[in-house]
Amino acid sequence: MEKLMQDLKEQIIKQLNLQELTPADIGDDQSLFKDGLGLDSIDALELIVLLQQNYNIRIANPEDGPKIFASVRTMAEFITANQKS
Amino acid sequence: MNLTNQHTYITASVTIRPHAVRKNGEETWKSNGEADFLRALYDQYAGNYPKYHKMDALSKLGWLGTEILLQNTLPADKYAAGDVGIILANSSSSQDTDERYFDTVSDIASPALFVYTLPNIVIGEISIRHKLKGENSFFIFDKFDTAFIATYVQTLFDSNTVQACICGWVEQYGSHYDGALFLVEKEPGTLHTPFNGDTLNKLYQI
């Protein structure tokens, strides 16, 4: 899980062009939106693309998005639970 | 529409090109061969605006040009948000980003690129940065038609639609960048440069 969260932080920075951040700036449980990392709705779409491109995971129910993308940890938990072995 | 002839002046100007930046006709930055001249300009003139890095090249050019143009002369300090217009033009529209977006469609279309597939998005980025809500338009010309822009912007002043206006040319395609931005106001400022097509063209050609 730790390795996956580290990978996710690097991928989020690259995918979202967060050039003024490093992985160390993103907390495992930090909110990715609003008062946390401050991502917006376009970033949310890019996170969906990230899951699809890097982990071959599609989000079947868009209403699950806020829970899945709440933090790096919730993203990692979702990937772990849904990645095909 | 009631029109009254208003005296208008160019109170600040900037040209922004890969080799140099000129503010009010004076060179303020010269390239040292940077691989990414926009990033060099961002580091020198802006910084601390993370959304900049998400913009496409056209928006970066216009946004940075406006940052340099408005140094020490922020319209938001002098005018109501709805009184400052933005009138821009170029020749390549958003074609550079359009093509980049099209390249992603065969795989997974990029939402981040899609939102920049209109040239007037640069006006939105400038408006967000400086909290401006005035009249705005983006025109596509073969070349910078300074006479048209001057006439159009002057009409906005004469019809009392704006009290100040940012106007100019923001052209970008591939590695070609050519930006020229002007702040137009009713007071002569320190430059005492009348606003018309000829003065726009003269400052653009510097």
PDB file of C-alpha atoms in Angstrom:
ATOM      1  CA  MET A   1       0.000   0.000   0.000  1.00  0.00           C
ATOM      2  CA  GLU A   2       2.837   2.444   0.841  1.00  0.00           C
ATOM      3  CA  LYS A   3       4.530   1.821  -2.497  1.00  0.00           C
ATOM      4  CA  LEU A   4       1.240   2.217  -4.353  1.00  0.00           C
ATOM      5  CA  MET A   5       0.492   5.521  -2.588  1.00  0.00           C
ATOM      6  CA  GLN A   6       3.956   6.823  -3.465  1.00  0.00           C
ATOM      7  CA  ASP A   7       3.445   5.809  -7.105  1.00  0.00           C
ATOM      8  CA  LEU A   8       0.053   7.507  -7.123  1.00  0.00           C
ATOM      9  CA  LYS A   9       1.469  10.754  -5.812  1.00  0.00           C
ATOM     10  CA  GLU A  10       4.062  10.802  -8.579  1.00  0.00           C
ATOM     11  CA  GLN A  11       1.449   9.931 -11.202  1.00  0.00           C
ATOM     12  CA  ILE A  12      -0.970  12.590  -9.952  1.00  0.00           C
ATOM     13  CA  ILE A  13       1.733  15.261 -10.119  1.00  0.00           C
ATOM     14  CA  LYS A  14       2.639  14.218 -13.653  1.00  0.00           C
ATOM     15  CA  GLN A  15      -0.918  13.735 -14.951  1.00  0.00           C
ATOM     16  CA  LEU A  16      -2.211  16.991 -13.479  1.00  0.00           C
ATOM     17  CA  ASN A  17       0.896  19.090 -14.181  1.00  0.00           C
ATOM     18  CA  LEU A  18       1.317  20.012 -10.521  1.00  0.00           C
ATOM     19  CA  GLN A  19       4.827  21.232 -11.200  1.00  0.00           C
ATOM     20  CA  GLU A  20       5.206  23.167  -7.967  1.00  0.00           C
ATOM     21  CA  LEU A  21       4.501  20.099  -5.812  1.00  0.00           C
ATOM     22  CA  THR A  22       6.582  17.069  -4.862  1.00  0.00           C
ATOM     23  CA  PRO A  23       5.179  13.724  -3.653  1.00  0.00           C
ATOM     24  CA  ALA A  24       6.204  14.714  -0.122  1.00  0.00           C
ATOM     25  CA  ASP A  25       3.813  17.668  -0.312  1.00  0.00           C
ATOM     26  CA  ILE A  26       0.806  15.362  -0.687  1.00  0.00           C
ATOM     27  CA  GLY A  27      -0.388  13.693   2.501  1.00  0.00           C
ATOM     28  CA  ASP A  28      -1.723  10.134   2.385  1.00  0.00           C
ATOM     29  CA  ASP A  29      -5.046  11.246   3.868  1.00  0.00           C
ATOM     30  CA  GLN A  30      -5.076  14.823   2.572  1.00  0.00           C
ATOM     31  CA  SER A  31      -8.244  15.795   0.733  1.00  0.00           C
ATOM     32  CA  LEU A  32      -7.525  16.010  -2.990  1.00  0.00           C
ATOM     33  CA  PHE A  33     -10.200  18.658  -3.617  1.00  0.00           C
ATOM     34  CA  LYS A  34     -11.385  21.928  -2.078  1.00  0.00           C
ATOM     35  CA  ASP A  35      -9.334  22.902   0.973  1.00  0.00           C
ATOM     36  CA  GLY A  36      -6.908  20.044   0.506  1.00  0.00           C
ATOM     37  CA  LEU A  37      -4.907  19.855  -2.698  1.00  0.00           C
ATOM     38  CA  GLY A  38      -7.420  22.165  -4.394  1.00  0.00           C
ATOM     39  CA  LEU A  39      -8.081  20.032  -7.468  1.00  0.00           C
ATOM     40  CA  ASP A  40     -11.024  20.980  -9.711  1.00  0.00           C
ATOM     41  CA  SER A  41     -13.576  19.157 -11.841  1.00  0.00           C
ATOM     42  CA  ILE A  42     -11.242  18.839 -14.840  1.00  0.00           C
ATOM     43  CA  ASP A  43      -8.639  17.313 -12.535  1.00  0.00           C
ATOM     44  CA  ALA A  44     -11.264  14.784 -11.431  1.00  0.00           C
ATOM     45  CA  LEU A  45     -11.683  13.717 -15.054  1.00  0.00           C
ATOM     46  CA  GLU A  46      -7.914  13.419 -15.384  1.00  0.00           C
ATOM     47  CA  LEU A  47      -7.828  11.171 -12.297  1.00  0.00           C
ATOM     48  CA  ILE A  48     -10.376   8.896 -13.985  1.00  0.00           C
ATOM     49  CA  VAL A  49      -8.101   8.805 -17.057  1.00  0.00           C
ATOM     50  CA  LEU A  50      -5.127   8.036 -14.766  1.00  0.00           C
ATOM     51  CA  LEU A  51      -6.885   5.002 -13.294  1.00  0.00           C
ATOM     52  CA  GLN A  52      -7.821   3.799 -16.758  1.00  0.00           C
ATOM     53  CA  GLN A  53      -4.384   4.313 -18.314  1.00  0.00           C
ATOM     54  CA  ASN A  54      -2.156   3.164 -15.478  1.00  0.00           C
ATOM     55  CA  TYR A  55      -4.289   0.522 -13.777  1.00  0.00           C
ATOM     56  CA  ASN A  56      -6.816  -0.472 -16.452  1.00  0.00           C
ATOM     57  CA  ILE A  57      -9.628   0.286 -14.030  1.00  0.00           C
ATOM     58  CA  ARG A  58     -12.863   1.923 -15.130  1.00  0.00           C
ATOM     59  CA  ILE A  59     -15.202   3.489 -12.630  1.00  0.00           C
ATOM     60  CA  ALA A  60     -18.545   1.801 -13.241  1.00  0.00           C
ATOM     61  CA  ASN A  61     -20.602   4.170 -11.112  1.00  0.00           C
ATOM     62  CA  PRO A  62     -19.683   7.882 -11.368  1.00  0.00           C
ATOM     63  CA  GLU A  63     -21.412   8.511  -8.036  1.00  0.00           C
ATOM     64  CA  ASP A  64     -18.583   6.572  -6.377  1.00  0.00           C
ATOM     65  CA  GLY A  65     -16.085   9.214  -7.561  1.00  0.00           C
ATOM     66  CA  PRO A  66     -16.075  11.436  -4.465  1.00  0.00           C
ATOM     67  CA  LYS A  67     -15.344   8.428  -2.205  1.00  0.00           C
ATOM     68  CA  ILE A  68     -12.682   6.968  -4.510  1.00  0.00           C
ATOM     69  CA  PHE A  69     -10.900  10.294  -5.035  1.00  0.00           C
ATOM     70  CA  ALA A  70     -11.172  11.566  -1.477  1.00  0.00           C
ATOM     71  CA  SER A  71      -7.441  11.064  -0.870  1.00  0.00           C
ATOM     72  CA  VAL A  72      -4.420   9.175  -2.130  1.00  0.00           C
ATOM     73  CA  ARG A  73      -5.176   6.454   0.425  1.00  0.00           C
ATOM     74  CA  THR A  74      -8.766   5.962  -0.783  1.00  0.00           C
ATOM     75  CA  MET A  75      -7.506   5.816  -4.371  1.00  0.00           C
ATOM     76  CA  ALA A  76      -4.928   3.182  -3.400  1.00  0.00           C
ATOM     77  CA  GLU A  77      -7.537   1.152  -1.530  1.00  0.00           C
ATOM     78  CA  PHE A  78      -9.851   1.279  -4.565  1.00  0.00           C
ATOM     79  CA  ILE A  79      -7.061   0.178  -6.898  1.00  0.00           C
ATOM     80  CA  THR A  80      -6.067  -2.675  -4.578  1.00  0.00           C
ATOM     81  CA  ALA A  81      -9.652  -3.864  -4.355  1.00  0.00           C
ATOM     82  CA  ASN A  82     -10.315  -3.654  -8.095  1.00  0.00           C
ATOM     83  CA  GLN A  83      -7.054  -4.531  -9.810  1.00  0.00           C
ATOM     84  CA  LYS A  84      -7.157  -7.816 -11.659  1.00  0.00           C
ATOM     85  CA  SER A  85      -4.452 -10.194 -10.520  1.00  0.00           C
TER      86      SER A  85
ATOM     87  CA  MET B   1     -26.486  53.434 -28.872  1.00  0.00           C
ATOM     88  CA  ASN B   2     -25.180  56.851 -27.823  1.00  0.00           C
ATOM     89  CA  LEU B   3     -21.582  57.373 -28.846  1.00  0.00           C
ATOM     90  CA  THR B   4     -19.318  60.098 -27.507  1.00  0.00           C
ATOM     91  CA  ASN B   5     -15.777  60.584 -28.721  1.00  0.00           C
ATOM     92  CA  GLN B   6     -13.464  59.606 -25.885  1.00  0.00           C
ATOM     93  CA  HIS B   7      -9.757  60.372 -25.720  1.00  0.00           C
ATOM     94  CA  THR B   8      -7.899  57.110 -25.175  1.00  0.00           C
ATOM     95  CA  TYR B   9      -4.250  56.301 -24.580  1.00  0.00           C
ATOM     96  CA  ILE B  10      -1.947  53.317 -24.496  1.00  0.00           C
ATOM     97  CA  THR B  11      -0.749  53.406 -20.899  1.00  0.00           C
ATOM     98  CA  ALA B  12       1.326  50.216 -21.003  1.00  0.00           C
ATOM     99  CA  SER B  13       2.558  47.855 -23.696  1.00  0.00           C
ATOM    100  CA  VAL B  14       4.452  44.588 -23.832  1.00  0.00           C
ATOM    101  CA  THR B  15       5.810  42.435 -26.614  1.00  0.00           C
ATOM    102  CA  ILE B  16       6.635  38.864 -25.660  1.00  0.00           C
ATOM    103  CA  ARG B  17       8.663  36.695 -28.004  1.00  0.00           C
ATOM    104  CA  PRO B  18      11.066  33.770 -27.470  1.00  0.00           C
ATOM    105  CA  HIS B  19      14.140  35.957 -27.827  1.00  0.00           C
ATOM    106  CA  ALA B  20      13.069  38.976 -25.784  1.00  0.00           C
ATOM    107  CA  VAL B  21      10.401  40.804 -23.823  1.00  0.00           C
ATOM    108  CA  ARG B  22       9.846  44.536 -24.144  1.00  0.00           C
ATOM    109  CA  LYS B  23       7.793  46.555 -21.696  1.00  0.00           C
ATOM    110  CA  ASN B  24       6.801  50.021 -22.878  1.00  0.00           C
ATOM    111  CA  GLY B  25       9.361  49.671 -25.664  1.00  0.00           C
ATOM    112  CA  GLU B  26      12.276  48.851 -23.367  1.00  0.00           C
ATOM    113  CA  GLU B  27      13.847  45.402 -23.332  1.00  0.00           C
ATOM    114  CA  THR B  28      13.253  43.861 -19.893  1.00  0.00           C
ATOM    115  CA  TRP B  29      14.193  40.248 -20.595  1.00  0.00           C
ATOM    116  CA  LYS B  30      16.524  38.622 -23.075  1.00  0.00           C
ATOM    117  CA  SER B  31      16.783  34.922 -23.826  1.00  0.00           C
ATOM    118  CA  ASN B  32      19.817  32.983 -22.684  1.00  0.00           C
ATOM    119  CA  GLY B  33      18.803  30.059 -24.836  1.00  0.00           C
ATOM    120  CA  GLU B  34      16.324  28.625 -22.347  1.00  0.00           C
ATOM    121  CA  ALA B  35      14.601  25.456 -23.584  1.00  0.00           C
ATOM    122  CA  ASP B  36      11.283  26.744 -22.237  1.00  0.00           C
ATOM    123  CA  PHE B  37      11.241  30.522 -22.487  1.00  0.00           C
ATOM    124  CA  LEU B  38       7.715  30.735 -21.060  1.00  0.00           C
ATOM    125  CA  ARG B  39       8.851  28.905 -17.915  1.00  0.00           C
ATOM    126  CA  ALA B  40      11.768  31.322 -17.612  1.00  0.00           C
ATOM    127  CA  LEU B  41       9.356  34.239 -17.875  1.00  0.00           C
ATOM    128  CA  TYR B  42       6.995  32.637 -15.350  1.00  0.00           C
ATOM    129  CA  ASP B  43       9.847  32.272 -12.873  1.00  0.00           C
ATOM    130  CA  GLN B  44      10.926  35.888 -13.396  1.00  0.00           C
ATOM    131  CA  TYR B  45       7.594  37.691 -13.620  1.00  0.00           C
ATOM    132  CA  ALA B  46       5.016  35.489 -11.938  1.00  0.00           C
ATOM    133  CA  GLY B  47       5.396  32.356  -9.803  1.00  0.00           C
ATOM    134  CA  ASN B  48       3.084  31.040  -7.126  1.00  0.00           C
ATOM    135  CA  TYR B  49       0.199  30.415  -9.524  1.00  0.00           C
ATOM    136  CA  PRO B  50      -0.013  26.606  -9.865  1.00  0.00           C
ATOM    137  CA  LYS B  51      -2.824  26.729 -12.423  1.00  0.00           C
ATOM    138  CA  TYR B  52      -0.382  28.299 -14.861  1.00  0.00           C
ATOM    139  CA  HIS B  53       1.248  24.916 -15.398  1.00  0.00           C
ATOM    140  CA  LYS B  54      -2.051  23.415 -16.564  1.00  0.00           C
ATOM    141  CA  MET B  55      -2.637  26.011 -19.274  1.00  0.00           C
ATOM    142  CA  ASP B  56      -1.957  25.381 -22.930  1.00  0.00           C
ATOM    143  CA  ALA B  57       0.808  27.349 -24.650  1.00  0.00           C
ATOM    144  CA  LEU B  58      -1.550  30.010 -26.023  1.00  0.00           C
ATOM    145  CA  SER B  59      -3.011  30.721 -22.602  1.00  0.00           C
ATOM    146  CA  LYS B  60       0.467  30.780 -21.033  1.00  0.00           C
ATOM    147  CA  LEU B  61       1.555  33.366 -23.607  1.00  0.00           C
ATOM    148  CA  GLY B  62      -1.442  35.637 -23.051  1.00  0.00           C
ATOM    149  CA  TRP B  63      -1.480  35.150 -19.280  1.00  0.00           C
ATOM    150  CA  LEU B  64       2.240  35.905 -18.903  1.00  0.00           C
ATOM    151  CA  GLY B  65       1.991  38.850 -21.285  1.00  0.00           C
ATOM    152  CA  THR B  66      -0.772  40.301 -19.133  1.00  0.00           C
ATOM    153  CA  GLU B  67       1.203  39.685 -15.944  1.00  0.00           C
ATOM    154  CA  ILE B  68       4.063  41.738 -17.376  1.00  0.00           C
ATOM    155  CA  LEU B  69       1.726  44.348 -18.882  1.00  0.00           C
ATOM    156  CA  LEU B  70      -0.097  44.995 -15.631  1.00  0.00           C
ATOM    157  CA  GLN B  71       2.877  45.122 -13.256  1.00  0.00           C
ATOM    158  CA  ASN B  72       2.254  48.107 -10.981  1.00  0.00           C
ATOM    159  CA  THR B  73      -0.911  49.062 -12.882  1.00  0.00           C
ATOM    160  CA  LEU B  74      -3.539  46.568 -11.790  1.00  0.00           C
ATOM    161  CA  PRO B  75      -6.934  47.519 -13.315  1.00  0.00           C
ATOM    162  CA  ALA B  76      -8.757  45.910 -10.380  1.00  0.00           C
ATOM    163  CA  ASP B  77      -7.340  48.650  -8.149  1.00  0.00           C
ATOM    164  CA  LYS B  78      -8.744  51.448 -10.332  1.00  0.00           C
ATOM    165  CA  TYR B  79     -11.828  50.093 -12.064  1.00  0.00           C
ATOM    166  CA  ALA B  80     -14.918  48.020 -11.399  1.00  0.00           C
ATOM    167  CA  ALA B  81     -14.558  44.445 -12.644  1.00  0.00           C
ATOM    168  CA  GLY B  82     -17.161  44.982 -15.356  1.00  0.00           C
ATOM    169  CA  ASP B  83     -15.472  48.114 -16.699  1.00  0.00           C
ATOM    170  CA  VAL B  84     -12.303  46.455 -17.999  1.00  0.00           C
ATOM    171  CA  GLY B  85     -12.541  44.789 -21.400  1.00  0.00           C
ATOM    172  CA  ILE B  86     -10.237  42.228 -23.031  1.00  0.00           C
ATOM    173  CA  ILE B  87     -10.050  42.163 -26.840  1.00  0.00           C
ATOM    174  CA  LEU B  88      -7.523  39.781 -28.360  1.00  0.00           C
ATOM    175  CA  ALA B  89      -6.735  38.287 -31.753  1.00  0.00           C
ATOM    176  CA  ASN B  90      -4.430  35.799 -33.444  1.00  0.00           C
ATOM    177  CA  SER B  91      -4.120  33.815 -36.681  1.00  0.00           C
ATOM    178  CA  SER B  92      -3.806  30.192 -35.515  1.00  0.00           C
ATOM    179  CA  SER B  93      -6.784  30.186 -33.160  1.00  0.00           C
ATOM    180  CA  SER B  94      -6.265  27.200 -30.804  1.00  0.00           C
ATOM    181  CA  GLN B  95      -5.033  24.912 -33.582  1.00  0.00           C
ATOM    182  CA  ASP B  96      -1.891  23.833 -31.707  1.00  0.00           C
ATOM    183  CA  THR B  97      -3.961  22.506 -28.806  1.00  0.00           C
ATOM    184  CA  ASP B  98      -6.674  21.223 -31.138  1.00  0.00           C
ATOM    185  CA  GLU B  99      -4.098  18.980 -32.799  1.00  0.00           C
ATOM    186  CA  ARG B 100      -2.651  17.826 -29.474  1.00  0.00           C
ATOM    187  CA  TYR B 101      -6.139  16.965 -28.282  1.00  0.00           C
ATOM    188  CA  PHE B 102      -6.944  15.139 -31.514  1.00  0.00           C
ATOM    189  CA  ASP B 103      -3.838  13.000 -31.007  1.00  0.00           C
ATOM    190  CA  THR B 104      -5.245  11.795 -27.667  1.00  0.00           C
ATOM    191  CA  VAL B 105      -8.680  10.880 -29.022  1.00  0.00           C
ATOM    192  CA  SER B 106      -7.592   7.538 -30.472  1.00  0.00           C
ATOM    193  CA  ASP B 107      -6.573   6.412 -26.961  1.00  0.00           C
ATOM    194  CA  ILE B 108      -8.237   8.226 -24.067  1.00  0.00           C
ATOM    195  CA  ALA B 109      -9.282  11.788 -24.860  1.00  0.00           C
ATOM    196  CA  SER B 110      -7.614  14.255 -22.516  1.00  0.00           C
ATOM    197  CA  PRO B 111     -10.075  16.435 -20.555  1.00  0.00           C
ATOM    198  CA  ALA B 112      -7.255  18.812 -19.629  1.00  0.00           C
ATOM    199  CA  LEU B 113      -6.464  19.444 -23.308  1.00  0.00           C
ATOM    200  CA  PHE B 114     -10.100  19.584 -24.365  1.00  0.00           C
ATOM    201  CA  VAL B 115     -10.840  22.593 -22.179  1.00  0.00           C
ATOM    202  CA  TYR B 116      -8.247  24.623 -24.120  1.00  0.00           C
ATOM    203  CA  THR B 117      -9.599  23.842 -27.595  1.00  0.00           C
ATOM    204  CA  LEU B 118     -10.998  27.369 -27.989  1.00  0.00           C
ATOM    205  CA  PRO B 119      -8.794  30.454 -28.431  1.00  0.00           C
ATOM    206  CA  ASN B 120     -10.843  32.651 -26.089  1.00  0.00           C
ATOM    207  CA  ILE B 121      -9.957  30.451 -23.100  1.00  0.00           C
ATOM    208  CA  VAL B 122      -6.894  32.677 -22.709  1.00  0.00           C
ATOM    209  CA  ILE B 123      -9.287  35.557 -21.987  1.00  0.00           C
ATOM    210  CA  GLY B 124     -10.885  33.442 -19.275  1.00  0.00           C
ATOM    211  CA  GLU B 125      -7.518  32.706 -17.675  1.00  0.00           C
ATOM    212  CA  ILE B 126      -6.617  36.421 -17.647  1.00  0.00           C
ATOM    213  CA  SER B 127     -10.064  37.311 -16.284  1.00  0.00           C
ATOM    214  CA  ILE B 128      -9.787  34.777 -13.455  1.00  0.00           C
ATOM    215  CA  ARG B 129      -6.323  35.994 -12.519  1.00  0.00           C
ATOM    216  CA  HIS B 130      -7.270  39.693 -12.435  1.00  0.00           C
ATOM    217  CA  LYS B 131     -10.947  39.309 -11.461  1.00  0.00           C
ATOM    218  CA  LEU B 132     -12.156  41.044 -14.626  1.00  0.00           C
ATOM    219  CA  LYS B 133     -15.700  40.698 -15.976  1.00  0.00           C
ATOM    220  CA  GLY B 134     -15.897  43.272 -18.761  1.00  0.00           C
ATOM    221  CA  GLU B 135     -16.651  43.011 -22.467  1.00  0.00           C
ATOM    222  CA  ASN B 136     -14.434  40.521 -24.266  1.00  0.00           C
ATOM    223  CA  SER B 137     -13.911  39.112 -27.744  1.00  0.00           C
ATOM    224  CA  PHE B 138     -11.335  37.039 -29.574  1.00  0.00           C
ATOM    225  CA  PHE B 139     -10.837  37.594 -33.311  1.00  0.00           C
ATOM    226  CA  ILE B 140      -9.006  35.477 -35.890  1.00  0.00           C
ATOM    227  CA  PHE B 141      -7.030  37.425 -38.535  1.00  0.00           C
ATOM    228  CA  ASP B 142      -4.283  36.522 -41.004  1.00  0.00           C
ATOM    229  CA  LYS B 143      -2.092  39.087 -39.270  1.00  0.00           C
ATOM    230  CA  PHE B 144      -2.420  41.633 -36.456  1.00  0.00           C
ATOM    231  CA  ASP B 145      -4.976  44.071 -37.882  1.00  0.00           C
ATOM    232  CA  THR B 146      -4.153  47.000 -35.620  1.00  0.00           C
ATOM    233  CA  ALA B 147      -6.590  49.339 -37.397  1.00  0.00           C
ATOM    234  CA  PHE B 148      -9.518  46.979 -36.760  1.00  0.00           C
ATOM    235  CA  ILE B 149      -8.579  46.380 -33.114  1.00  0.00           C
ATOM    236  CA  ALA B 150      -8.142  50.122 -32.519  1.00  0.00           C
ATOM    237  CA  THR B 151     -11.528  50.906 -34.083  1.00  0.00           C
ATOM    238  CA  TYR B 152     -13.285  48.110 -32.199  1.00  0.00           C
ATOM    239  CA  VAL B 153     -11.786  49.014 -28.823  1.00  0.00           C
ATOM    240  CA  GLN B 154     -12.397  52.734 -29.375  1.00  0.00           C
ATOM    241  CA  THR B 155     -16.077  51.953 -30.002  1.00  0.00           C
ATOM    242  CA  LEU B 156     -16.208  50.196 -26.634  1.00  0.00           C
ATOM    243  CA  PHE B 157     -14.923  53.379 -25.004  1.00  0.00           C
ATOM    244  CA  ASP B 158     -17.171  55.667 -27.041  1.00  0.00           C
ATOM    245  CA  SER B 159     -20.237  53.611 -26.112  1.00  0.00           C
ATOM    246  CA  ASN B 160     -19.224  53.698 -22.444  1.00  0.00           C
ATOM    247  CA  THR B 161     -18.969  49.892 -22.456  1.00  0.00           C
ATOM    248  CA  VAL B 162     -15.493  49.941 -20.908  1.00  0.00           C
ATOM    249  CA  GLN B 163     -13.384  52.353 -18.891  1.00  0.00           C
ATOM    250  CA  ALA B 164     -10.164  50.449 -19.614  1.00  0.00           C
ATOM    251  CA  CYS B 165      -9.234  47.680 -22.012  1.00  0.00           C
ATOM    252  CA  ILE B 166      -6.511  45.098 -22.486  1.00  0.00           C
ATOM    253  CA  CYS B 167      -6.086  44.398 -26.177  1.00  0.00           C
ATOM    254  CA  GLY B 168      -3.577  42.812 -28.478  1.00  0.00           C
ATOM    255  CA  TRP B 169      -2.233  39.856 -30.405  1.00  0.00           C
ATOM    256  CA  VAL B 170      -1.452  36.433 -28.942  1.00  0.00           C
ATOM    257  CA  GLU B 171      -0.259  34.094 -31.664  1.00  0.00           C
ATOM    258  CA  GLN B 172       1.137  30.641 -30.955  1.00  0.00           C
ATOM    259  CA  TYR B 173       1.575  27.537 -33.057  1.00  0.00           C
ATOM    260  CA  GLY B 174       4.246  24.955 -32.303  1.00  0.00           C
ATOM    261  CA  SER B 175       7.414  26.823 -31.406  1.00  0.00           C
ATOM    262  CA  HIS B 176       6.186  30.098 -32.931  1.00  0.00           C
ATOM    263  CA  TYR B 177       5.193  32.676 -30.332  1.00  0.00           C
ATOM    264  CA  ASP B 178       4.288  36.300 -30.969  1.00  0.00           C
ATOM    265  CA  GLY B 179       2.562  38.288 -28.243  1.00  0.00           C
ATOM    266  CA  ALA B 180       1.799  42.003 -28.060  1.00  0.00           C
ATOM    267  CA  LEU B 181      -0.504  43.349 -25.361  1.00  0.00           C
ATOM    268  CA  PHE B 182      -1.648  46.867 -24.584  1.00  0.00           C
ATOM    269  CA  LEU B 183      -3.470  48.568 -21.754  1.00  0.00           C
ATOM    270  CA  VAL B 184      -5.781  51.324 -22.998  1.00  0.00           C
ATOM    271  CA  GLU B 185      -7.202  53.963 -20.663  1.00  0.00           C
ATOM    272  CA  LYS B 186      -8.780  57.416 -20.838  1.00  0.00           C
ATOM    273  CA  GLU B 187      -5.934  59.129 -19.009  1.00  0.00           C
ATOM    274  CA  PRO B 188      -2.564  59.535 -20.772  1.00  0.00           C
ATOM    275  CA  GLY B 189      -0.514  57.953 -17.978  1.00  0.00           C
ATOM    276  CA  THR B 190       3.249  58.315 -18.206  1.00  0.00           C
ATOM    277  CA  LEU B 191       3.568  57.241 -21.838  1.00  0.00           C
ATOM    278  CA  HIS B 192       1.300  59.923 -23.362  1.00  0.00           C
ATOM    279  CA  THR B 193       0.746  57.636 -26.352  1.00  0.00           C
ATOM    280  CA  PRO B 194      -2.534  58.208 -28.201  1.00  0.00           C
ATOM    281  CA  PHE B 195      -4.418  54.989 -28.894  1.00  0.00           C
ATOM    282  CA  ASN B 196      -4.922  54.281 -32.581  1.00  0.00           C
ATOM    283  CA  GLY B 197      -3.971  51.725 -35.202  1.00  0.00           C
ATOM    284  CA  ASP B 198      -0.720  53.446 -36.079  1.00  0.00           C
ATOM    285  CA  THR B 199       0.607  53.622 -32.524  1.00  0.00           C
ATOM    286  CA  LEU B 200      -0.456  50.023 -31.895  1.00  0.00           C
ATOM    287  CA  ASN B 201       1.392  48.942 -35.017  1.00  0.00           C
ATOM    288  CA  LYS B 202       4.477  50.951 -34.116  1.00  0.00           C
ATOM    289  CA  LEU B 203       4.695  49.393 -30.656  1.00  0.00           C
ATOM    290  CA  TYR B 204       3.977  45.924 -32.100  1.00  0.00           C
ATOM    291  CA  GLN B 205       6.815  46.244 -34.625  1.00  0.00           C
ATOM    292  CA  ILE B 206       9.452  47.171 -32.034  1.00  0.00           C
TER     293      ILE B 206
END
